[in-house]
mmCIF file of C-alpha atoms in Angstrom:
data_model
loop_
_atom_site.group_PDB
_atom_site.id
_atom_site.type_symbol
_atom_site.label_atom_id
_atom_site.label_comp_id
_atom_site.label_asym_id
_atom_site.label_seq_id
_atom_site.Cartn_x
_atom_site.Cartn_y
_atom_site.Cartn_z
ATOM 1 C CA GLY A 1 39.515 31.318 -14.108
ATOM 2 C CA HIS A 2 37.602 33.282 -15.730
ATOM 3 C CA PRO A 3 39.457 35.768 -17.670
ATOM 4 C CA SER A 4 39.282 39.090 -16.363
ATOM 5 C CA TYR A 5 37.038 40.984 -18.102
ATOM 6 C CA TYR A 6 39.087 44.592 -17.634
ATOM 7 C CA ALA A 7 42.337 42.796 -18.311
ATOM 8 C CA PRO A 8 44.404 45.481 -20.669
ATOM 9 C CA PRO A 9 45.160 43.853 -23.849
ATOM 10 C CA PRO A 10 49.367 41.664 -24.086
ATOM 11 C CA PRO A 11 51.578 44.578 -25.830
ATOM 12 C CA HIS A 12 52.361 44.000 -29.231
ATOM 13 C CA GLN A 13 56.078 43.103 -29.443
ATOM 14 C CA HIS A 14 56.727 45.777 -31.735
ATOM 15 C CA GLN A 15 55.073 48.053 -30.268
ATOM 16 C CA LEU A 16 57.340 50.485 -29.169
ATOM 17 C CA HIS A 17 55.765 52.275 -25.630
ATOM 18 C CA PRO A 18 52.533 50.343 -24.310
ATOM 19 C CA PRO A 19 49.122 51.388 -24.697
ATOM 20 C CA PRO A 20 47.570 54.575 -22.672
ATOM 21 C CA PRO A 21 45.521 53.660 -19.282
ATOM 22 C CA TYR A 22 42.022 54.056 -19.022
ATOM 23 C CA GLY A 23 40.596 57.338 -19.812
ATOM 24 C CA ALA A 24 44.426 58.452 -20.265
ATOM 25 C CA ARG A 25 45.124 60.089 -23.871
ATOM 26 C CA ALA A 26 46.293 58.142 -26.932
ATOM 27 C CA PRO A 27 50.351 58.560 -28.272
ATOM 28 C CA PRO A 28 51.170 60.812 -30.570
ATOM 29 C CA PRO A 29 52.370 60.114 -33.681
ATOM 30 C CA PRO A 30 55.645 58.810 -35.063
ATOM 31 C CA GLY A 31 57.669 60.968 -35.555
ATOM 32 C CA HIS A 32 57.249 62.874 -32.671
ATOM 33 C CA PRO A 33 59.645 64.270 -30.999
ATOM 34 C CA ALA A 34 60.723 62.033 -28.055
ATOM 35 C CA ALA A 35 60.826 64.571 -25.770
ATOM 36 C CA TYR A 36 56.672 64.393 -25.799
ATOM 37 C CA TYR A 37 56.766 61.478 -23.628
ATOM 38 C CA ALA A 38 60.047 61.452 -21.067
ATOM 39 C CA PRO A 39 61.596 64.239 -19.206
ATOM 40 C CA PRO A 40 64.487 65.168 -20.896
ATOM 41 C CA SER A 41 68.237 63.976 -19.354
ATOM 42 C CA ALA A 42 70.282 65.646 -16.504
ATOM 43 C CA ALA A 43 73.305 66.256 -19.046
ATOM 44 C CA VAL A 44 71.198 68.321 -21.245
ATOM 45 C CA TYR A 45 68.955 70.326 -18.876
ATOM 46 C CA PRO A 46 71.167 70.526 -15.277
ATOM 47 C CA PRO A 47 69.907 70.222 -12.038
ATOM 48 C CA GLN A 48 68.503 74.085 -11.026
ATOM 49 C CA PRO A 49 67.565 75.230 -7.182
ATOM 50 C CA PRO A 50 63.647 74.243 -5.742
ATOM 51 C CA PRO A 51 61.867 77.368 -6.536
ATOM 52 C CA PRO A 52 59.944 79.241 -3.238
ATOM 53 C CA PRO A 53 56.088 78.131 -3.307
ATOM 54 C CA THR A 54 53.835 79.983 -5.165
ATOM 55 C CA THR A 55 50.026 79.478 -5.992
ATOM 56 C CA SER A 56 51.014 78.553 -9.241
ATOM 57 C CA ASN A 57 53.837 76.224 -7.906
ATOM 58 C CA ILE A 58 51.183 74.840 -5.055
ATOM 59 C CA ALA A 59 48.821 74.129 -7.829
ATOM 60 C CA SER A 60 51.341 72.280 -10.052
ATOM 61 C CA SER A 61 51.914 69.907 -7.233
ATOM 62 C CA SER A 62 48.222 69.726 -6.897
ATOM 63 C CA SER A 63 47.533 68.415 -10.672
ATOM 64 C CA SER A 64 50.516 66.742 -10.542
ATOM 65 C CA LEU A 65 49.369 64.817 -7.225
ATOM 66 C CA SER A 66 45.727 64.035 -9.546
ATOM 67 C CA ALA A 67 47.465 62.528 -12.211
ATOM 68 C CA LEU A 68 49.555 59.849 -10.128
ATOM 69 C CA HIS A 69 45.758 58.798 -8.336
ATOM 70 C CA VAL A 70 44.619 58.460 -11.640
ATOM 71 C CA SER A 71 47.808 56.211 -12.986
ATOM 72 C CA ALA A 72 47.127 54.336 -10.265
ATOM 73 C CA ALA A 73 43.124 53.884 -10.355
ATOM 74 C CA SER A 74 43.247 53.171 -13.908
ATOM 75 C CA SER A 75 45.572 50.149 -13.619
ATOM 76 C CA ARG A 76 43.130 48.549 -10.505
ATOM 77 C CA LYS A 77 41.854 45.157 -11.448
ATOM 78 C CA TYR A 78 38.195 45.450 -11.255
ATOM 79 C CA LYS A 79 36.394 42.008 -9.427
ATOM 80 C CA ARG A 80 33.180 41.529 -11.385
ATOM 81 C CA ILE A 81 30.527 39.595 -11.352
ATOM 82 C CA ALA A 82 30.297 35.608 -10.680
ATOM 83 C CA LYS A 83 29.548 33.976 -14.206
ATOM 84 C CA TYR A 84 26.247 33.090 -13.226
ATOM 85 C CA ARG A 85 22.857 31.841 -15.007
ATOM 86 C CA ASP A 86 19.244 32.041 -13.239
ATOM 87 C CA ASN A 87 17.912 28.499 -13.952
ATOM 88 C CA ILE A 88 14.767 29.279 -13.370
ATOM 89 C CA PHE A 89 14.309 31.921 -15.746
ATOM 90 C CA PHE A 90 17.155 30.468 -18.621
ATOM 91 C CA PRO A 91 16.666 26.924 -18.355
ATOM 92 C CA ASP A 92 19.873 25.328 -20.061
ATOM 93 C CA GLY A 93 19.066 25.189 -24.182
ATOM 94 C CA TYR A 94 16.582 28.224 -23.810
ATOM 95 C CA LYS A 95 19.033 30.143 -26.677
ATOM 96 C CA LYS A 96 17.157 27.120 -28.619
ATOM 97 C CA TRP A 97 13.486 28.352 -27.786
ATOM 98 C CA LYS A 98 11.045 30.779 -29.778
ATOM 99 C CA ARG A 99 10.289 33.730 -27.849
ATOM 100 C CA SER A 100 6.638 32.242 -27.329
ATOM 101 C CA LYS A 101 7.959 29.295 -25.659
ATOM 102 C CA HIS A 102 10.529 31.184 -23.950
ATOM 103 C CA GLN A 103 7.693 33.499 -22.432
ATOM 104 C CA GLU A 104 5.962 30.303 -21.442
ATOM 105 C CA HIS A 105 8.149 29.136 -19.550
ATOM 106 C CA ILE A 106 8.966 32.096 -17.718
ATOM 107 C CA ASP A 107 4.674 32.200 -16.642
ATOM 108 C CA GLY A 108 5.012 29.232 -15.313
ATOM 109 C CA GLN A 109 7.924 29.544 -13.059
ATOM 110 C CA ILE A 110 6.941 32.308 -12.014
ATOM 111 C CA HIS A 111 3.409 31.589 -11.217
ATOM 112 C CA GLU A 112 4.482 27.797 -9.883
ATOM 113 C CA ARG A 113 6.025 29.698 -7.452
ATOM 114 C CA THR A 114 3.161 31.933 -6.255
ATOM 115 C CA LYS A 115 5.860 35.138 -7.980
ATOM 116 C CA LEU A 116 5.580 38.281 -8.979
ATOM 117 C CA LEU A 117 9.075 40.605 -10.759
ATOM 118 C CA LEU A 118 10.175 43.860 -9.328
ATOM 119 C CA PHE A 119 12.041 46.080 -10.950
ATOM 120 C CA LEU A 120 13.809 48.549 -9.200
ATOM 121 C CA ASP A 121 16.325 51.689 -10.725
ATOM 122 C CA ILE A 122 19.417 51.807 -8.294
ATOM 123 C CA ASP A 123 20.121 55.892 -8.514
ATOM 124 C CA HIS A 124 17.595 57.925 -5.994
ATOM 125 C CA THR A 125 15.911 55.061 -5.781
ATOM 126 C CA ILE A 126 17.730 52.274 -3.881
ATOM 127 C CA LEU A 127 20.513 54.246 -3.155
ATOM 128 C CA HIS A 128 22.541 57.422 -3.852
ATOM 129 C CA SER A 129 25.908 57.189 -5.442
ATOM 130 C CA THR A 130 29.159 59.740 -5.076
ATOM 131 C CA ARG A 131 32.224 60.018 -6.443
ATOM 132 C CA ASP A 132 33.195 62.625 -3.843
ATOM 133 C CA PRO A 133 37.321 61.349 -1.916
ATOM 134 C CA ARG A 134 34.358 62.760 1.665
ATOM 135 C CA GLY A 135 32.896 59.680 1.162
ATOM 136 C CA ALA A 136 35.641 57.760 2.160
ATOM 137 C CA HIS A 137 35.115 58.623 5.886
ATOM 138 C CA TYR A 138 31.868 57.492 6.088
ATOM 139 C CA VAL A 139 32.113 52.947 5.406
ATOM 140 C CA LYS A 140 32.798 53.269 8.874
ATOM 141 C CA HIS A 141 30.371 56.096 10.291
ATOM 142 C CA PRO A 142 28.806 54.617 13.474
ATOM 143 C CA LEU A 143 24.882 55.862 12.222
ATOM 144 C CA PHE A 144 25.320 55.613 9.047
ATOM 145 C CA GLY A 145 28.446 53.053 8.184
ATOM 146 C CA LYS A 146 26.733 50.114 8.117
ATOM 147 C CA ASP A 147 24.787 50.687 4.528
ATOM 148 C CA ILE A 148 27.520 52.692 2.754
ATOM 149 C CA PHE A 149 29.861 50.692 0.514
ATOM 150 C CA GLU A 150 32.986 51.252 -1.795
ATOM 151 C CA ILE A 151 33.277 50.284 -5.114
ATOM 152 C CA ASN A 152 35.558 50.701 -7.797
ATOM 153 C CA PHE A 153 33.836 49.612 -11.704
ATOM 154 C CA PRO A 154 35.490 51.179 -15.492
ATOM 155 C CA ASN A 155 34.493 54.728 -15.027
ATOM 156 C CA GLN A 156 35.606 58.472 -16.939
ATOM 157 C CA TYR A 157 36.622 59.512 -13.780
ATOM 158 C CA ASN A 158 38.950 57.026 -12.555
ATOM 159 C CA ALA A 159 37.112 57.044 -8.735
ATOM 160 C CA THR A 160 35.806 55.529 -6.598
ATOM 161 C CA TYR A 161 32.579 55.639 -6.018
ATOM 162 C CA TYR A 162 30.220 55.042 -2.323
ATOM 163 C CA ILE A 163 27.109 54.078 -2.432
ATOM 164 C CA LYS A 164 24.310 54.896 0.028
ATOM 165 C CA PHE A 165 21.597 52.538 0.463
ATOM 166 C CA ARG A 166 18.142 54.307 1.106
ATOM 167 C CA PRO A 167 16.731 53.791 4.935
ATOM 168 C CA GLU A 168 14.971 50.483 4.811
ATOM 169 C CA PHE A 169 16.072 48.460 1.985
ATOM 170 C CA ARG A 170 17.171 45.464 4.220
ATOM 171 C CA ARG A 171 13.446 45.254 5.105
ATOM 172 C CA MET A 172 12.736 46.048 1.690
ATOM 173 C CA ILE A 173 15.022 42.471 0.896
ATOM 174 C CA ARG A 174 13.225 40.453 3.355
ATOM 175 C CA GLU A 175 9.889 40.825 3.608
ATOM 176 C CA LEU A 176 9.499 41.380 -0.522
ATOM 177 C CA THR A 177 12.101 38.670 -1.724
ATOM 178 C CA PRO A 178 9.519 35.736 -1.090
ATOM 179 C CA LEU A 179 7.383 37.364 -3.008
ATOM 180 C CA TYR A 180 8.973 39.021 -5.849
ATOM 181 C CA ASP A 181 12.072 37.903 -7.670
ATOM 182 C CA LEU A 182 14.661 41.246 -8.234
ATOM 183 C CA VAL A 183 15.836 42.558 -11.371
ATOM 184 C CA LEU A 184 17.698 46.138 -11.114
ATOM 185 C CA TYR A 185 17.548 48.023 -13.958
ATOM 186 C CA THR A 186 19.587 51.485 -14.509
ATOM 187 C CA MET A 187 20.579 54.033 -16.447
ATOM 188 C CA GLY A 188 24.371 53.712 -15.570
ATOM 189 C CA SER A 189 27.393 51.201 -17.174
ATOM 190 C CA ARG A 190 26.698 46.965 -16.462
ATOM 191 C CA ALA A 191 30.316 47.678 -14.915
ATOM 192 C CA TYR A 192 28.698 49.379 -12.424
ATOM 193 C CA ALA A 193 24.969 47.752 -12.160
ATOM 194 C CA GLU A 194 27.671 44.751 -11.455
ATOM 195 C CA GLN A 195 28.739 46.192 -8.837
ATOM 196 C CA VAL A 196 25.637 47.217 -6.844
ATOM 197 C CA ALA A 197 24.737 43.752 -7.598
ATOM 198 C CA MET A 198 27.503 42.122 -5.951
ATOM 199 C CA VAL A 199 27.277 44.236 -2.672
ATOM 200 C CA ILE A 200 23.374 43.529 -1.836
ATOM 201 C CA ASP A 201 23.929 39.420 -3.062
ATOM 202 C CA GLU A 202 27.175 39.885 -0.656
ATOM 203 C CA HIS A 203 25.681 42.045 3.050
ATOM 204 C CA PHE A 204 22.493 41.718 1.948
ATOM 205 C CA ARG A 205 21.096 38.089 1.446
ATOM 206 C CA GLN A 206 21.231 37.742 5.268
ATOM 207 C CA PHE A 207 18.667 39.368 5.490
ATOM 208 C CA ALA A 208 16.498 37.186 2.993
ATOM 209 C CA SER A 209 14.027 35.630 5.117
ATOM 210 C CA ASP A 210 13.851 32.340 2.930
ATOM 211 C CA PHE A 211 17.763 32.232 2.565
ATOM 212 C CA ASN A 212 17.898 28.626 4.444
ATOM 213 C CA SER A 213 14.411 28.012 3.721
ATOM 214 C CA ALA A 214 14.711 24.336 2.437
ATOM 215 C CA GLN A 215 11.404 24.574 0.648
ATOM 216 C CA ALA A 216 13.229 27.282 -2.073
ATOM 217 C CA HIS A 217 13.341 26.140 -5.574
ATOM 218 C CA ALA A 218 15.700 23.701 -6.262
ATOM 219 C CA GLN A 219 16.938 25.067 -9.537
ATOM 220 C CA TYR A 220 17.729 28.529 -7.454
ATOM 221 C CA ASN A 221 21.000 29.195 -5.774
ATOM 222 C CA ARG A 222 19.579 31.780 -2.599
ATOM 223 C CA THR A 223 22.936 32.874 -2.548
ATOM 224 C CA PHE A 224 22.112 35.320 -5.283
ATOM 225 C CA ILE A 225 18.876 37.819 -4.746
ATOM 226 C CA ILE A 226 19.974 40.073 -7.727
ATOM 227 C CA GLY A 227 22.675 37.492 -9.385
ATOM 228 C CA ASN A 228 22.854 38.626 -13.154
ATOM 229 C CA ARG A 229 19.354 39.725 -13.552
ATOM 230 C CA ILE A 230 20.341 43.338 -14.523
ATOM 231 C CA ILE A 231 19.720 45.599 -17.366
ATOM 232 C CA CYS A 232 21.795 48.770 -18.194
ATOM 233 C CA ARG A 233 22.511 51.627 -20.942
ATOM 234 C CA GLU A 234 24.174 48.850 -22.881
ATOM 235 C CA ASP A 235 21.118 47.008 -23.490
ATOM 236 C CA HIS A 236 19.854 49.721 -25.060
ATOM 237 C CA GLY A 237 23.004 50.358 -27.791
ATOM 238 C CA HIS A 238 23.686 53.207 -28.520
ATOM 239 C CA ILE A 239 20.571 55.518 -28.717
ATOM 240 C CA SER A 240 20.418 59.757 -27.237
ATOM 241 C CA ASP A 241 18.858 60.177 -23.913
ATOM 242 C CA LYS A 242 15.152 61.388 -25.624
ATOM 243 C CA GLU A 243 14.857 58.189 -27.237
ATOM 244 C CA TYR A 244 15.919 55.966 -24.326
ATOM 245 C CA LYS A 245 13.085 53.938 -22.912
ATOM 246 C CA LYS A 246 12.635 51.229 -20.481
ATOM 247 C CA ASP A 247 11.118 48.408 -21.518
ATOM 248 C CA VAL A 248 10.618 44.853 -19.004
ATOM 249 C CA SER A 249 11.115 42.800 -22.552
ATOM 250 C CA GLN A 250 15.024 43.421 -22.542
ATOM 251 C CA PHE A 251 15.402 41.295 -19.734
ATOM 252 C CA ALA A 252 13.273 38.711 -21.010
ATOM 253 C CA PRO A 253 9.842 37.639 -23.271
ATOM 254 C CA ILE A 254 7.613 39.054 -20.233
ATOM 255 C CA GLU A 255 4.100 40.690 -19.417
ATOM 256 C CA THR A 256 4.487 43.829 -17.918
ATOM 257 C CA ASP A 257 1.013 42.076 -16.502
ATOM 258 C CA TRP A 258 3.588 40.172 -14.370
ATOM 259 C CA CYS A 259 5.652 43.436 -12.707
ATOM 260 C CA MET A 260 6.176 45.939 -10.584
ATOM 261 C CA ILE A 261 8.076 48.637 -11.345
ATOM 262 C CA ILE A 262 9.778 51.527 -8.838
ATOM 263 C CA ASP A 263 11.612 54.861 -10.017
ATOM 264 C CA ASP A 264 12.040 57.696 -8.963
ATOM 265 C CA THR A 265 12.114 58.905 -12.739
ATOM 266 C CA PRO A 266 8.570 56.900 -14.424
ATOM 267 C CA GLU A 267 9.224 59.337 -17.592
ATOM 268 C CA VAL A 268 11.731 57.040 -19.007
ATOM 269 C CA TRP A 269 9.466 54.484 -19.170
ATOM 270 C CA GLN A 270 7.711 52.922 -21.837
ATOM 271 C CA ASN A 271 4.446 53.494 -20.357
ATOM 272 C CA ARG A 272 4.580 55.208 -17.050
ATOM 273 C CA ASP A 273 1.371 54.293 -15.575
ATOM 274 C CA ASP A 274 2.285 51.214 -14.794
ATOM 275 C CA VAL A 275 5.995 53.448 -12.378
ATOM 276 C CA HIS A 276 5.061 53.872 -8.997
ATOM 277 C CA ARG A 277 6.682 57.265 -8.661
ATOM 278 C CA VAL A 278 9.068 57.500 -5.182
ATOM 279 C CA PRO A 279 11.126 60.951 -4.665
ATOM 280 C CA LYS A 280 14.759 60.779 -5.589
ATOM 281 C CA TYR A 281 17.116 59.693 -2.531
ATOM 282 C CA LEU A 282 19.710 62.454 -2.489
ATOM 283 C CA PHE A 283 22.318 61.635 0.861
ATOM 284 C CA TRP A 284 25.608 62.737 -0.603
ATOM 285 C CA PRO A 285 26.001 66.504 -1.192
ATOM 286 C CA ASN A 286 26.891 67.864 -3.989
ATOM 287 C CA PRO A 287 24.565 65.024 -6.176
ATOM 288 C CA GLU A 288 26.071 63.985 -9.563
ATOM 289 C CA LYS A 289 24.337 64.900 -12.489
ATOM 290 C CA THR A 290 24.968 62.149 -14.868
ATOM 291 C CA ALA A 291 24.574 58.307 -14.169
ATOM 292 C CA PRO A 292 27.399 56.235 -13.043
ATOM 293 C CA GLY A 293 30.298 55.345 -16.045
ATOM 294 C CA THR A 294 28.206 57.220 -18.195
ATOM 295 C CA ASN A 295 28.115 60.652 -19.636
ATOM 296 C CA HIS A 296 24.372 60.539 -19.862
ATOM 297 C CA LYS A 297 22.382 63.217 -17.579
ATOM 298 C CA HIS A 298 19.537 61.387 -15.438
ATOM 299 C CA ASN A 299 16.871 64.063 -16.350
ATOM 300 C CA VAL A 300 16.246 63.117 -19.305
ATOM 301 C CA ASP A 301 14.250 65.829 -20.631
ATOM 302 C CA ASP A 302 15.050 69.026 -17.346
ATOM 303 C CA ASN A 303 12.595 70.532 -18.967
ATOM 304 C CA SER A 304 10.177 68.598 -18.126
ATOM 305 C CA VAL A 305 7.263 70.109 -15.008
ATOM 306 C CA ASN A 306 7.449 66.251 -13.312
ATOM 307 C CA ASN A 307 11.799 65.807 -13.754
ATOM 308 C CA LYS A 308 11.436 69.469 -11.943
ATOM 309 C CA ILE A 309 8.988 68.504 -8.849
ATOM 310 C CA ASN A 310 11.168 65.566 -8.506
ATOM 311 C CA ILE A 311 14.349 66.561 -8.248
ATOM 312 C CA TRP A 312 14.772 66.909 -4.632
ATOM 313 C CA SER A 313 13.144 64.973 -2.140
ATOM 314 C CA LYS A 314 12.169 65.940 0.898
ATOM 315 C CA ASN A 315 14.851 67.485 3.575
ATOM 316 C CA SER A 316 17.658 66.486 0.524
ATOM 317 C CA ILE A 317 20.154 69.799 1.622
ATOM 318 C CA THR A 318 23.023 68.068 3.191
ATOM 319 C CA THR A 319 26.394 68.897 3.852
ATOM 320 C CA TRP A 320 29.666 67.506 4.114
ATOM 321 C CA GLY A 321 30.930 67.361 7.880
ATOM 322 C CA ASP A 322 27.733 68.312 9.289
ATOM 323 C CA ASP A 323 25.537 64.720 10.833
ATOM 324 C CA LYS A 324 22.646 66.177 11.350
ATOM 325 C CA SER A 325 21.558 67.273 7.431
ATOM 326 C CA LEU A 326 22.944 63.771 6.842
ATOM 327 C CA LEU A 327 21.042 61.921 9.447
ATOM 328 C CA ARG A 328 17.704 63.837 8.559
ATOM 329 C CA GLN A 329 17.993 61.564 4.689
ATOM 330 C CA GLU A 330 17.578 58.592 7.921
ATOM 331 C CA ARG A 331 14.321 59.490 8.333
ATOM 332 C CA ASP A 332 13.296 58.606 4.892
ATOM 333 C CA ASN A 333 10.587 56.040 5.005
ATOM 334 C CA VAL A 334 9.873 55.797 0.887
ATOM 335 C CA LEU A 335 10.915 52.283 1.390
ATOM 336 C CA LEU A 336 8.854 51.456 4.101
ATOM 337 C CA GLN A 337 5.662 52.743 1.241
ATOM 338 C CA CYS A 338 7.131 50.420 -1.083
ATOM 339 C CA ILE A 339 6.573 47.193 0.865
ATOM 340 C CA GLU A 340 2.917 47.574 1.568
ATOM 341 C CA LEU A 341 2.098 48.964 -2.064
ATOM 342 C CA SER A 342 4.137 45.613 -3.302
ATOM 343 C CA LYS A 343 3.113 43.226 -0.950
ATOM 344 C CA CYS A 344 -0.544 44.897 -1.651
ATOM 345 C CA VAL A 345 -0.476 43.803 -5.334
ATOM 346 C CA HIS A 346 1.033 40.871 -4.994
ATOM 347 C CA GLU A 347 -2.217 39.805 -2.599
ATOM 348 C CA CYS A 348 -4.707 41.243 -5.293
ATOM 349 C CA TYR A 349 -3.005 39.373 -8.177
ATOM 350 C CA TYR A 350 -3.066 35.680 -6.389
ATOM 351 C CA ALA A 351 -6.414 36.614 -5.206
ATOM 352 C CA GLN A 352 -7.756 36.457 -8.966
ATOM 353 C CA TYR A 353 -5.340 34.740 -10.348
ATOM 354 C CA THR A 354 -6.174 30.749 -11.849
ATOM 355 C CA PRO A 355 -4.527 28.650 -13.962
ATOM 356 C CA MET A 356 -8.159 29.220 -16.044
ATOM 357 C CA ASN A 357 -8.749 32.604 -14.928
ATOM 358 C CA THR A 358 -4.890 34.517 -15.886
ATOM 359 C CA GLU A 359 -5.975 38.034 -16.979
ATOM 360 C CA VAL A 360 -4.920 39.840 -14.192
ATOM 361 C CA SER A 361 -2.974 42.761 -14.570
ATOM 362 C CA THR A 362 -0.057 44.072 -12.056
ATOM 363 C CA ALA A 363 -1.272 47.445 -13.526
ATOM 364 C CA LYS A 364 -4.833 46.888 -13.567
ATOM 365 C CA ILE A 365 -4.183 46.714 -9.395
ATOM 366 C CA PHE A 366 -2.275 49.640 -8.953
ATOM 367 C CA ALA A 367 -4.165 51.287 -11.209
ATOM 368 C CA LYS A 368 -6.951 51.161 -8.692
ATOM 369 C CA ILE A 369 -4.530 50.977 -5.630
ATOM 370 C CA ARG A 370 -3.715 54.240 -6.684
ATOM 371 C CA ARG A 371 -6.846 55.810 -7.215
#
């Protein structure tokens, strides 16, 4: 019964023409010849025999097919994330609280359940996305299909995207959901992030070790691994790529002392030393240069030495139709390292934490482990 978030507005009764589809050009100003909108009648221009097939005709036909594809894509009805609120961190009436009270509440909920917060970047960290139509052939691939999903959301290309999760993501869900509450943090659009969250909640929730546990928190709906714990580009307002910095406080009034962060680009964080850097995961050939649903480049500073080093992960050169090159990406064990590191940080944190000793920091523990 919830109204569609992306439903087009109803046409105005005095409107001569319907609004243009998503991504199409706006209608011309009044007084423009009607021939701009509709083809001329057959009475004015009698039918002519079709021209012989030439290179230009073929290109014109291809453009027409592309236009039809864009028109069909723009009329899609996109699935939106279910209306849901994490009652653990955002209980009824929390909007009337002062920030200090809300922070105290979250502190209590995290430590009462002996958990921490795990912030995960999306693109090139836990998955790789592409809008190349050839990705559709891999959705049911016998080797890779289990980790490949098709998603649709409003984007500047009116394209369908295909996402491939990094190897061992299922194991990460199974071993870390009892220890951490997961939060997605992306440079992409909210519509894109919601699609990824829905895929995780729908297709990976059965791998959570306490999915059917009777000891699960009474207020928490275990059908959600992510739910609406999402931070996206829109949450930062209209800022340039160089001004964009990720900050955990965008999610809620929380302290970095409770947080673990995994990202392929630490440079985009307020404090890069708190971030566990991982090599970029690049499964699909011809990687996208911009974050899905936006025009923002993945690499904020192209002159950064660290970014140049981290552009490609090991064995990342893949080719369409070459399963051997794609199979090499299945040997990626980066998430296994992230799992062990996160478990170690959690164990060390709660080995020191007591109600009387609250000055324990995941950042300090991570720094010691890294040294």
